[in-house]
Coordinates of C-alpha atoms and ligand atoms in Angstrom, one line a residue:
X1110 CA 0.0 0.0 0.0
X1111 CA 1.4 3.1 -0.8
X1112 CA 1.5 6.5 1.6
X1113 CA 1.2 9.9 1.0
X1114 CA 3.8 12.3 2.9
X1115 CA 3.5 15.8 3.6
X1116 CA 5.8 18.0 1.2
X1117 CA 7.7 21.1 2.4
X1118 CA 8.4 24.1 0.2
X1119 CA 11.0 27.4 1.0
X1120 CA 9.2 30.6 0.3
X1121 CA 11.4 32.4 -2.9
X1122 CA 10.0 35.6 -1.9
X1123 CA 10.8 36.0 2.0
X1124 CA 13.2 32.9 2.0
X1125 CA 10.8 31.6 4.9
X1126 CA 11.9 27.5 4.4
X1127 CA 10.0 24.5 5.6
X1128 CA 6.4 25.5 4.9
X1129 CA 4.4 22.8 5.0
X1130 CA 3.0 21.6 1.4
X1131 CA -1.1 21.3 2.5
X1132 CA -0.3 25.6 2.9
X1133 CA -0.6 27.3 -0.1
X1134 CA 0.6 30.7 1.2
X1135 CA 3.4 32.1 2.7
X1136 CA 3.2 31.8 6.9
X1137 CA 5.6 34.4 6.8
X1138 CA 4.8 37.0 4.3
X1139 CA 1.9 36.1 3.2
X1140 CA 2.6 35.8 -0.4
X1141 CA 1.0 32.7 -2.9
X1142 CA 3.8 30.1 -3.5
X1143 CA 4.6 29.9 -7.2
X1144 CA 8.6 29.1 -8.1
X1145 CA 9.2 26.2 -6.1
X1146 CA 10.2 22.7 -5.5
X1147 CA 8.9 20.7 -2.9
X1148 CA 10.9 18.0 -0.7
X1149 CA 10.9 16.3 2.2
X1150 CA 12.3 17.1 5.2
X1151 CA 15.3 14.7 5.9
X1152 CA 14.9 12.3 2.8
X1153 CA 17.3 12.6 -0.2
X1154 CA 15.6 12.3 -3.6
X1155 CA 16.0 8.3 -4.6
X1156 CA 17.0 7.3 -0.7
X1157 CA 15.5 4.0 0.0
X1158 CA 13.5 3.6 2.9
X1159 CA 12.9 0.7 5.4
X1160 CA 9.1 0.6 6.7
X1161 CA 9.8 1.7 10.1
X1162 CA 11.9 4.7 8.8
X1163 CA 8.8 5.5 6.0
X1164 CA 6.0 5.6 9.3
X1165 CA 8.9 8.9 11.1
X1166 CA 8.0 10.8 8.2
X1167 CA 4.5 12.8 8.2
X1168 CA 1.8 10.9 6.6
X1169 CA -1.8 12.4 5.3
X1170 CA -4.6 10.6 6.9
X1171 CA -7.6 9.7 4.8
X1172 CA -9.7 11.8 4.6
X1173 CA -6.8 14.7 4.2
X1174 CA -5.5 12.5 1.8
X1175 CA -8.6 12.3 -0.4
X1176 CA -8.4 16.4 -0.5
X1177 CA -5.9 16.2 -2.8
X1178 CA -6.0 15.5 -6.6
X1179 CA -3.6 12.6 -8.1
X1180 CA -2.4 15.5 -10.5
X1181 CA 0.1 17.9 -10.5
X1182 CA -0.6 21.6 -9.2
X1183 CA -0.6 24.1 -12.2
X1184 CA 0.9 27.6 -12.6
X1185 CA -1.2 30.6 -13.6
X1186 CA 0.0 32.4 -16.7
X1187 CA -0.8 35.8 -14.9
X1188 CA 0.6 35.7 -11.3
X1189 CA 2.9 32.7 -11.4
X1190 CA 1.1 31.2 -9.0
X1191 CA 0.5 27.1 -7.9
X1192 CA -2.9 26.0 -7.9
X1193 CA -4.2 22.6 -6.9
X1194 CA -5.8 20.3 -10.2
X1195 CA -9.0 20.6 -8.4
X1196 CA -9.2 24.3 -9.3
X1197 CA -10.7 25.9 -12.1
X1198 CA -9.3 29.3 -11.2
X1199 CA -6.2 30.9 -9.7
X1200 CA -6.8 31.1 -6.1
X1201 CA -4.1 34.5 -5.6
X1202 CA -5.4 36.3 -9.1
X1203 CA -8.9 34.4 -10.5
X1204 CA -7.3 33.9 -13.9
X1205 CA -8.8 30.8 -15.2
X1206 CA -6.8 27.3 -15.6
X1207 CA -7.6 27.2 -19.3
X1208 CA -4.7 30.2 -19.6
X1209 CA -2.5 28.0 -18.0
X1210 CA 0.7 26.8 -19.7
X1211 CA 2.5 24.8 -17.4
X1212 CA 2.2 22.3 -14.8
X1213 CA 4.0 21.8 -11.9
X1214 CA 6.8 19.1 -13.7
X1215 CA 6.8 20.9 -16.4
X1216 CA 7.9 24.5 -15.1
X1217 CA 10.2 22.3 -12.9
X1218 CA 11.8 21.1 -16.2
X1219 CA 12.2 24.4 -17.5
X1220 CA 13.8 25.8 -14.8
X1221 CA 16.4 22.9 -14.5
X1222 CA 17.4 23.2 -18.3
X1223 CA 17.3 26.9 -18.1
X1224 CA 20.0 26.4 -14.9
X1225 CA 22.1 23.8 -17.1
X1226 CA 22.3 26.0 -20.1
X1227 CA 23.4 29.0 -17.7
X1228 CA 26.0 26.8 -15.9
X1229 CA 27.2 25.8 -19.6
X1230 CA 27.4 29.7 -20.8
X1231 CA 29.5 30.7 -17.7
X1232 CA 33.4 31.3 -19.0
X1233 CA 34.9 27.7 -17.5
X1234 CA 38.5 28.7 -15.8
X1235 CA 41.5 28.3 -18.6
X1236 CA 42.5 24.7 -18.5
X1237 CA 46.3 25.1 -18.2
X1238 CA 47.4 23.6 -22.1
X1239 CA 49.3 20.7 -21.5
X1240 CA 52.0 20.4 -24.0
X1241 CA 51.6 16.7 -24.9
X1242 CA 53.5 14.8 -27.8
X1243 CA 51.6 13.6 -30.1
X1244 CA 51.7 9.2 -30.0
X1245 CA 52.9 9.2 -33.4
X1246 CA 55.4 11.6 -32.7
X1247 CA 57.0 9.2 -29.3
X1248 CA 56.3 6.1 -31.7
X1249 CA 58.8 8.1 -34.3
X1250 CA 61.5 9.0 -31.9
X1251 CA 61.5 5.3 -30.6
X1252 CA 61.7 4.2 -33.9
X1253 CA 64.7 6.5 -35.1
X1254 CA 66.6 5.4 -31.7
X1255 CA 65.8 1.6 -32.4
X1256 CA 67.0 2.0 -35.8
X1257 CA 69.8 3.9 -34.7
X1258 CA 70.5 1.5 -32.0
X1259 CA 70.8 -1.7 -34.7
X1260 CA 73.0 0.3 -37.5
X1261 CA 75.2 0.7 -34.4
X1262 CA 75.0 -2.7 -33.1
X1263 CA 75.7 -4.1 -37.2
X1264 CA 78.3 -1.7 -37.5
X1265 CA 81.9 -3.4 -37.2
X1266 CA 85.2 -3.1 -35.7
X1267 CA 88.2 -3.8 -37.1
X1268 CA 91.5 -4.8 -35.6
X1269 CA 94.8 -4.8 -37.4
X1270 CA 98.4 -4.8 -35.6
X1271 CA 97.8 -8.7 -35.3
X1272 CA 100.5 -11.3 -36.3
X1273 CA 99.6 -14.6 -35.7
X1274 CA 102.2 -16.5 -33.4
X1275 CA 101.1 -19.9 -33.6
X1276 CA 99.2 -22.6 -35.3
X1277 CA 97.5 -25.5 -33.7
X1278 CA 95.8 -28.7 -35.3
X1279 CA 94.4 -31.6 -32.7
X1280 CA 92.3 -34.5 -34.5
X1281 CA 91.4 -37.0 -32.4
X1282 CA 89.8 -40.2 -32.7
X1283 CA 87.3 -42.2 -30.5
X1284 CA 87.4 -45.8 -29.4
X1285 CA 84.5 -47.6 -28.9
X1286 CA 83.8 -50.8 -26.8
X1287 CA 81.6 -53.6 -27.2
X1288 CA 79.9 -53.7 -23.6
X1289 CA 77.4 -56.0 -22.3
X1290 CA 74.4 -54.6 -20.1
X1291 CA 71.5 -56.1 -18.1
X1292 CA 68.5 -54.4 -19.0
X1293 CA 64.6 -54.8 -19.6
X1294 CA 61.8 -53.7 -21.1
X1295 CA 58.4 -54.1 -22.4
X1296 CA 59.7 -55.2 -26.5
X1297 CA 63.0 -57.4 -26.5
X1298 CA 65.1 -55.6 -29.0
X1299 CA 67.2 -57.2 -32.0
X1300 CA 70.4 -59.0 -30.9
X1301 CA 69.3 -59.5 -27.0
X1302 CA 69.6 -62.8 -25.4
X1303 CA 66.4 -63.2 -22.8
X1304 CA 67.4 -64.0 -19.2
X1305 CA 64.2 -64.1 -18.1
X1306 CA 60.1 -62.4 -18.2
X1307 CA 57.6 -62.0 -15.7
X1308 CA 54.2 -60.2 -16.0
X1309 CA 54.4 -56.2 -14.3
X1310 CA 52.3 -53.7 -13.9
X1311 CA 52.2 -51.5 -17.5
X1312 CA 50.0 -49.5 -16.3
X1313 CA 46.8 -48.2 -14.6
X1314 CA 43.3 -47.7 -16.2
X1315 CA 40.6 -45.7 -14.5
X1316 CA 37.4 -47.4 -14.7
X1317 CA 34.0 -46.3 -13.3
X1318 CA 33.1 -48.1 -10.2
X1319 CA 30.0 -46.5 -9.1
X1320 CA 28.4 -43.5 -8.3
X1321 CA 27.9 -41.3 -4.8
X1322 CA 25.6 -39.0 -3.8
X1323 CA 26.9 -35.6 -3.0
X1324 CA 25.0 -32.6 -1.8
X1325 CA 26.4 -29.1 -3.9
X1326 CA 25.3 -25.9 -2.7
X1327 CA 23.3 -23.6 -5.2
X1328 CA 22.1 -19.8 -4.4
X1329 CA 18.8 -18.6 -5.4
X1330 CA 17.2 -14.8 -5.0
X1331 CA 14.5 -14.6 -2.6
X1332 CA 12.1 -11.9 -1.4
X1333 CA 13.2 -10.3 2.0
X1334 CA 11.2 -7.6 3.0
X1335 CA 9.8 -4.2 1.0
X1336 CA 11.9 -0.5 0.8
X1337 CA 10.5 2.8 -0.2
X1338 CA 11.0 5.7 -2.0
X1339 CA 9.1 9.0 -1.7
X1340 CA 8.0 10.4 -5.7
X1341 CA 7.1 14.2 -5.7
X1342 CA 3.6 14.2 -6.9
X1343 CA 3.7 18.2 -7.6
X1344 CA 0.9 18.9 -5.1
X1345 CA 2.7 19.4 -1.8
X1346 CA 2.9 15.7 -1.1
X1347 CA 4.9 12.8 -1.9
X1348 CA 3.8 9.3 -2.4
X1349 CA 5.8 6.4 -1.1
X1350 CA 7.0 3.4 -3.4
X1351 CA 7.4 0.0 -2.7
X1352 CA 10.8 -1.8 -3.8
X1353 CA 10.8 -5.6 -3.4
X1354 CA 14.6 -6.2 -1.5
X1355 CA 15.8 -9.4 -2.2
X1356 CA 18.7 -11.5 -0.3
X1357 CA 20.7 -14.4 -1.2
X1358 CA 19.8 -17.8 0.3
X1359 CA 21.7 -20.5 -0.2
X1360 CA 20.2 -24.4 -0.5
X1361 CA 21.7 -27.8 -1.5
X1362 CA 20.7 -30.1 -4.4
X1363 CA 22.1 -34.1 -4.3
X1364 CA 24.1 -34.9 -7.5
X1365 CA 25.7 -38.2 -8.5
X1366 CA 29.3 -38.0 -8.4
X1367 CA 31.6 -41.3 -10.9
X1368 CA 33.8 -42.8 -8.7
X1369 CA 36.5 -44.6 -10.6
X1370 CA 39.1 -47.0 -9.4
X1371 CA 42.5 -47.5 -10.6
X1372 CA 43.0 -50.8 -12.2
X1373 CA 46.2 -51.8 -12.9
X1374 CA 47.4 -53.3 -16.7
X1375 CA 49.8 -55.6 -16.6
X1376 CA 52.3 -56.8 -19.5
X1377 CA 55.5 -59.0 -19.8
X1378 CA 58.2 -57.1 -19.3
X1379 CA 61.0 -58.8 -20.8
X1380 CA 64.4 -59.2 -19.1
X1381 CA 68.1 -59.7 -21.2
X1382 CA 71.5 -59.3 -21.8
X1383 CA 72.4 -56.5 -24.6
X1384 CA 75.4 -55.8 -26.3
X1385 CA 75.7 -52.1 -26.9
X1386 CA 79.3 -50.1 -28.9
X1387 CA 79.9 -47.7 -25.9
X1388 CA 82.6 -45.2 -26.0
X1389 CA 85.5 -45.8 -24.0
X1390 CA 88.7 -43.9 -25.1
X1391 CA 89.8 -41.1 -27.3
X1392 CA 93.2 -41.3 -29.3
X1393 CA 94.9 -38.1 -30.5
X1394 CA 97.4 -36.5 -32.6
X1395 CA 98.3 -32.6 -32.5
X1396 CA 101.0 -30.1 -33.8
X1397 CA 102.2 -26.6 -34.8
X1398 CA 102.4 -27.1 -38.4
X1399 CA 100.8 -27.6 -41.7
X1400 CA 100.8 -31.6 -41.1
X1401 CA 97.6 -32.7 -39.5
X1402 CA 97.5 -36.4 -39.8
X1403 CA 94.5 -38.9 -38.0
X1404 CA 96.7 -41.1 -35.4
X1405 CA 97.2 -44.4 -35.3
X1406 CA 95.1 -46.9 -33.3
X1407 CA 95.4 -50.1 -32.2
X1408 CA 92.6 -51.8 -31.4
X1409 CA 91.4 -54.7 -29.1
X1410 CA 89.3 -57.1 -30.4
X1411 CA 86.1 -55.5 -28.2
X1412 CA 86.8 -52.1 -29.3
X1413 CA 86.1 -50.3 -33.0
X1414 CA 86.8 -47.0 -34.3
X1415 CA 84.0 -44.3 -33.1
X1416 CA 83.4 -40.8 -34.2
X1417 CA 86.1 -38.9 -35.4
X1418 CA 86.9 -34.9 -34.9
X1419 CA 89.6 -32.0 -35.8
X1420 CA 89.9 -28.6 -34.9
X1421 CA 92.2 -25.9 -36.4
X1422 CA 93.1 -22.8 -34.6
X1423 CA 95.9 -19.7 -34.7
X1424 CA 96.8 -17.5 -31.8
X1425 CA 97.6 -14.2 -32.8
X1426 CA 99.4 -11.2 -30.6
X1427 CA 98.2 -8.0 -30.8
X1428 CA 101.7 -5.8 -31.8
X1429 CA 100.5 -2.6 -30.2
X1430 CA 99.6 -4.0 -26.7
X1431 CA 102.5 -6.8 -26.2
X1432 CA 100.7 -10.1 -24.1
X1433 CA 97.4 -9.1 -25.9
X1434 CA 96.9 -12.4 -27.6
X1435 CA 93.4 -14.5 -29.1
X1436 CA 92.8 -18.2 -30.1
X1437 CA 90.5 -18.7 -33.1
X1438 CA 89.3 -21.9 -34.9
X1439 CA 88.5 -21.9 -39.0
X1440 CA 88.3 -24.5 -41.4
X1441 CA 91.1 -26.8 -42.2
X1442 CA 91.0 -25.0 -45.7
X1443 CA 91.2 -21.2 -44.4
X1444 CA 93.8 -22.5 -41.9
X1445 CA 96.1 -24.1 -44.4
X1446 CA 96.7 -20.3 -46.0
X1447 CA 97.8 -19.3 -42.8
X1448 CA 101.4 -18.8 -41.8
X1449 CA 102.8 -17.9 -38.5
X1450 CA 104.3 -14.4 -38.6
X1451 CA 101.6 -13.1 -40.9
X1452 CA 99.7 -9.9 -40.3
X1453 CA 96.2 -10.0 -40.0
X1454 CA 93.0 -8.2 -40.1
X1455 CA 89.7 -9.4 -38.0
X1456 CA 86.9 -7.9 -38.4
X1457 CA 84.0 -9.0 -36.2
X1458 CA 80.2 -7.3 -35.3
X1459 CA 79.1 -5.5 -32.5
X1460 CA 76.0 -7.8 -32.3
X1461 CA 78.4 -10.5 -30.9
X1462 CA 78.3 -12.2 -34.4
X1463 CA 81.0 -14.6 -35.7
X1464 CA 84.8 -12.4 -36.7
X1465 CA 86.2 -12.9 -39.9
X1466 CA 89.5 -12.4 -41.6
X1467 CA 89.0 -9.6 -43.7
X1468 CA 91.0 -7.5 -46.3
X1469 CA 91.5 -4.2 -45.5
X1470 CA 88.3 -2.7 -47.1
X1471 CA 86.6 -5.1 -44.4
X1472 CA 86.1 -8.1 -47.0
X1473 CA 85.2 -11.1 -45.5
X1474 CA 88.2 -13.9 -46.1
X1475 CA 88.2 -16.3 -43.7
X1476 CA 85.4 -17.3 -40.9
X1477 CA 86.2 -17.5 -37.2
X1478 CA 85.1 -18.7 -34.1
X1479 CA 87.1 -17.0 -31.5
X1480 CA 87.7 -19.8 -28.2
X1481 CA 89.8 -17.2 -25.5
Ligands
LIG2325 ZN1 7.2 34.2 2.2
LIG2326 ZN1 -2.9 33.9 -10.7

């Protein structure tokens, strides 16, 4: 059921405030209330209310409540007046209602545009102009200084003043032996001779065993109690209005819930003896000259030849900083141009790339991997 509450108005004449909304003239001078906007007195417009804080506020009884219209008050053209919707006439000048050319709402309206479009038209303080970049402008300088950045980091570095003081070959050869192992395994491979096999577990299935019964909580909405809000109906009063207020209630529904049981697989696992090339020794050669040679092995009558590998490298002393020195490796081919006691020119990238031999117009002759 809704209420009506007494409305208050402020007198814009005298500035009397608080004059109740069932008087239609000023208590304090007397004058008939025209610009105004009702309220009630300690409620914010759109505040909800709980029941017991609706029934503080001043409530019309019946029969005062059937004294006034459902409608809006309207304003006389003449005297600017409010007059109730039961009247034909204006009650402060006699002008009649059909002159009329505003209600209550609507002058109310009015006013509040009229208020925005002055707020609008007032000179707003200078906004203190921020100097901002532009995006594209940031995005450009980024650019130029990543750009700048990589021609910098691809850019090279030269060194000359090196003689190379030494040259070093190592090729080395690997030995494998033939080596029995005890192993097992689910296949038995090619070559193995079976020592035994027994059935193990492979591995574990999950398989549905049965279901349980579990109860899972759910929420639902649910009505709690009503809360009001109080609507202006132009006339002096308000009316209250109901809000349903719900709350959150929480109940629990069974579900069935698999259960599953690990089951284990099982499989013959196979158990042998494997022969397997392992290696087991390396042999090497090495000198300071232009005679790499693969050494000679000798070999046991378990044991074969395994992989094989070679390095070439060159140490080379910087002449303008004595004890300076580098080790490189190249290809057996560069390295067989190289002599010791030659001058050199290596050339290598600031991006930590591979050196190079190079001419002196920075011409790549020779690639490097430097080791110290
Ligand atoms: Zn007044
Ligand atoms: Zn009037």
């Amino acid at each position: 059921m809704s209420k009506l509450v007494m409305g208050y108005w402020d007198c814009p004449f005298c500035g009397a405030k608080g004059n109740r909304g069932d008087v239609v003239n000023c208590p304090s001078c007397g004058r008939a209330r025209g610009d105004v906007q009702f309220y009630v007195k300690d409620y914010q417009e759109g505040e909800n209310l709980r029941e017991e804080e609706l029934n503080q506020f001043e409530q019309l009884d019946e029969e005062k409540a059937q004294s006034f219209s459902k409608n809006p008050d309207w304003y006389c053209s003449f005297c600017n007046s409010l007059n109730s919707d039961n009247a034909e006439f204006c009650g402060n000048c006699g002008s009649s209602r059909a002159d009329s050319e505003a209600n209550y709402f609507e002058m109310l309206k009015k006013k509040k545009e009229r208020e925005a479009a002055e707020a609008a038209a007032q000179p707003q303080p200078a906004q203190p102009q921020e100097k901002r970049r532009s995006p594209l402008a940031i995005i450009a300088v980024i650019l130029i200084a990543v750009v700048a950045l990589f021609a910098w980091m691809n850019g090279s570095k030269s060194s000359g003043n090196l003689k190379i003081t030494s040259l070093n070959w190592v090729r080395n050869i690997n030995v494998e032996e033939n080596r029995q192992y005890s192993e097992s395994g689910w296949t038995l491979p090619a070559g193995a001779e079976q020592t035994g096999s027994r059935e193990e577990i492979h591995h574990y299935d999950q398989v549905l065993d049965h279901y349980e019964n579990v109860e899972v909580p759910r929420t639902r909405q649910v009505y709690d109690h009503d809360e009001y809000t109080l609507e202006d109906n132009g006339n002096g009063t308000f009316t209250s209005v109901s809000h349903p207020v719900y709350r959150t209630e929480t109940y629990y529904v069974t579900e069935q819930r698999p259960v599953y049981v690990s089951v284990p697989r099982y499989q013959t696992k196979y158990y042998y003896n494997i022969w397997r090339w392992t290696p087991s020794r390396d042999v090497t050669a090495s000198g300071d000259d232009h005679n790499a040679a693969w050494p000679e092995v000798v070999l046991a009558d378990n044991e074969r030849e395994g992989k094989r590998s070679e390095v070439y490298r060159f140490t080379v002393e910087n002449t303008k900083k004595a004890g300076e020195t580098a080790v490189y490796r190249l290809a057996e081919s560069d390295w067989m141009n190289l002599n010791t006691g030659d001058q050199i020119i290596i050339t290598s990238k600031r991006t930590g790339a591979d050196p190079y031999i190079s001419d002196e117009k920075g011409n790549r002759i020779a690639d490097l991997v430097r080791e110290r």
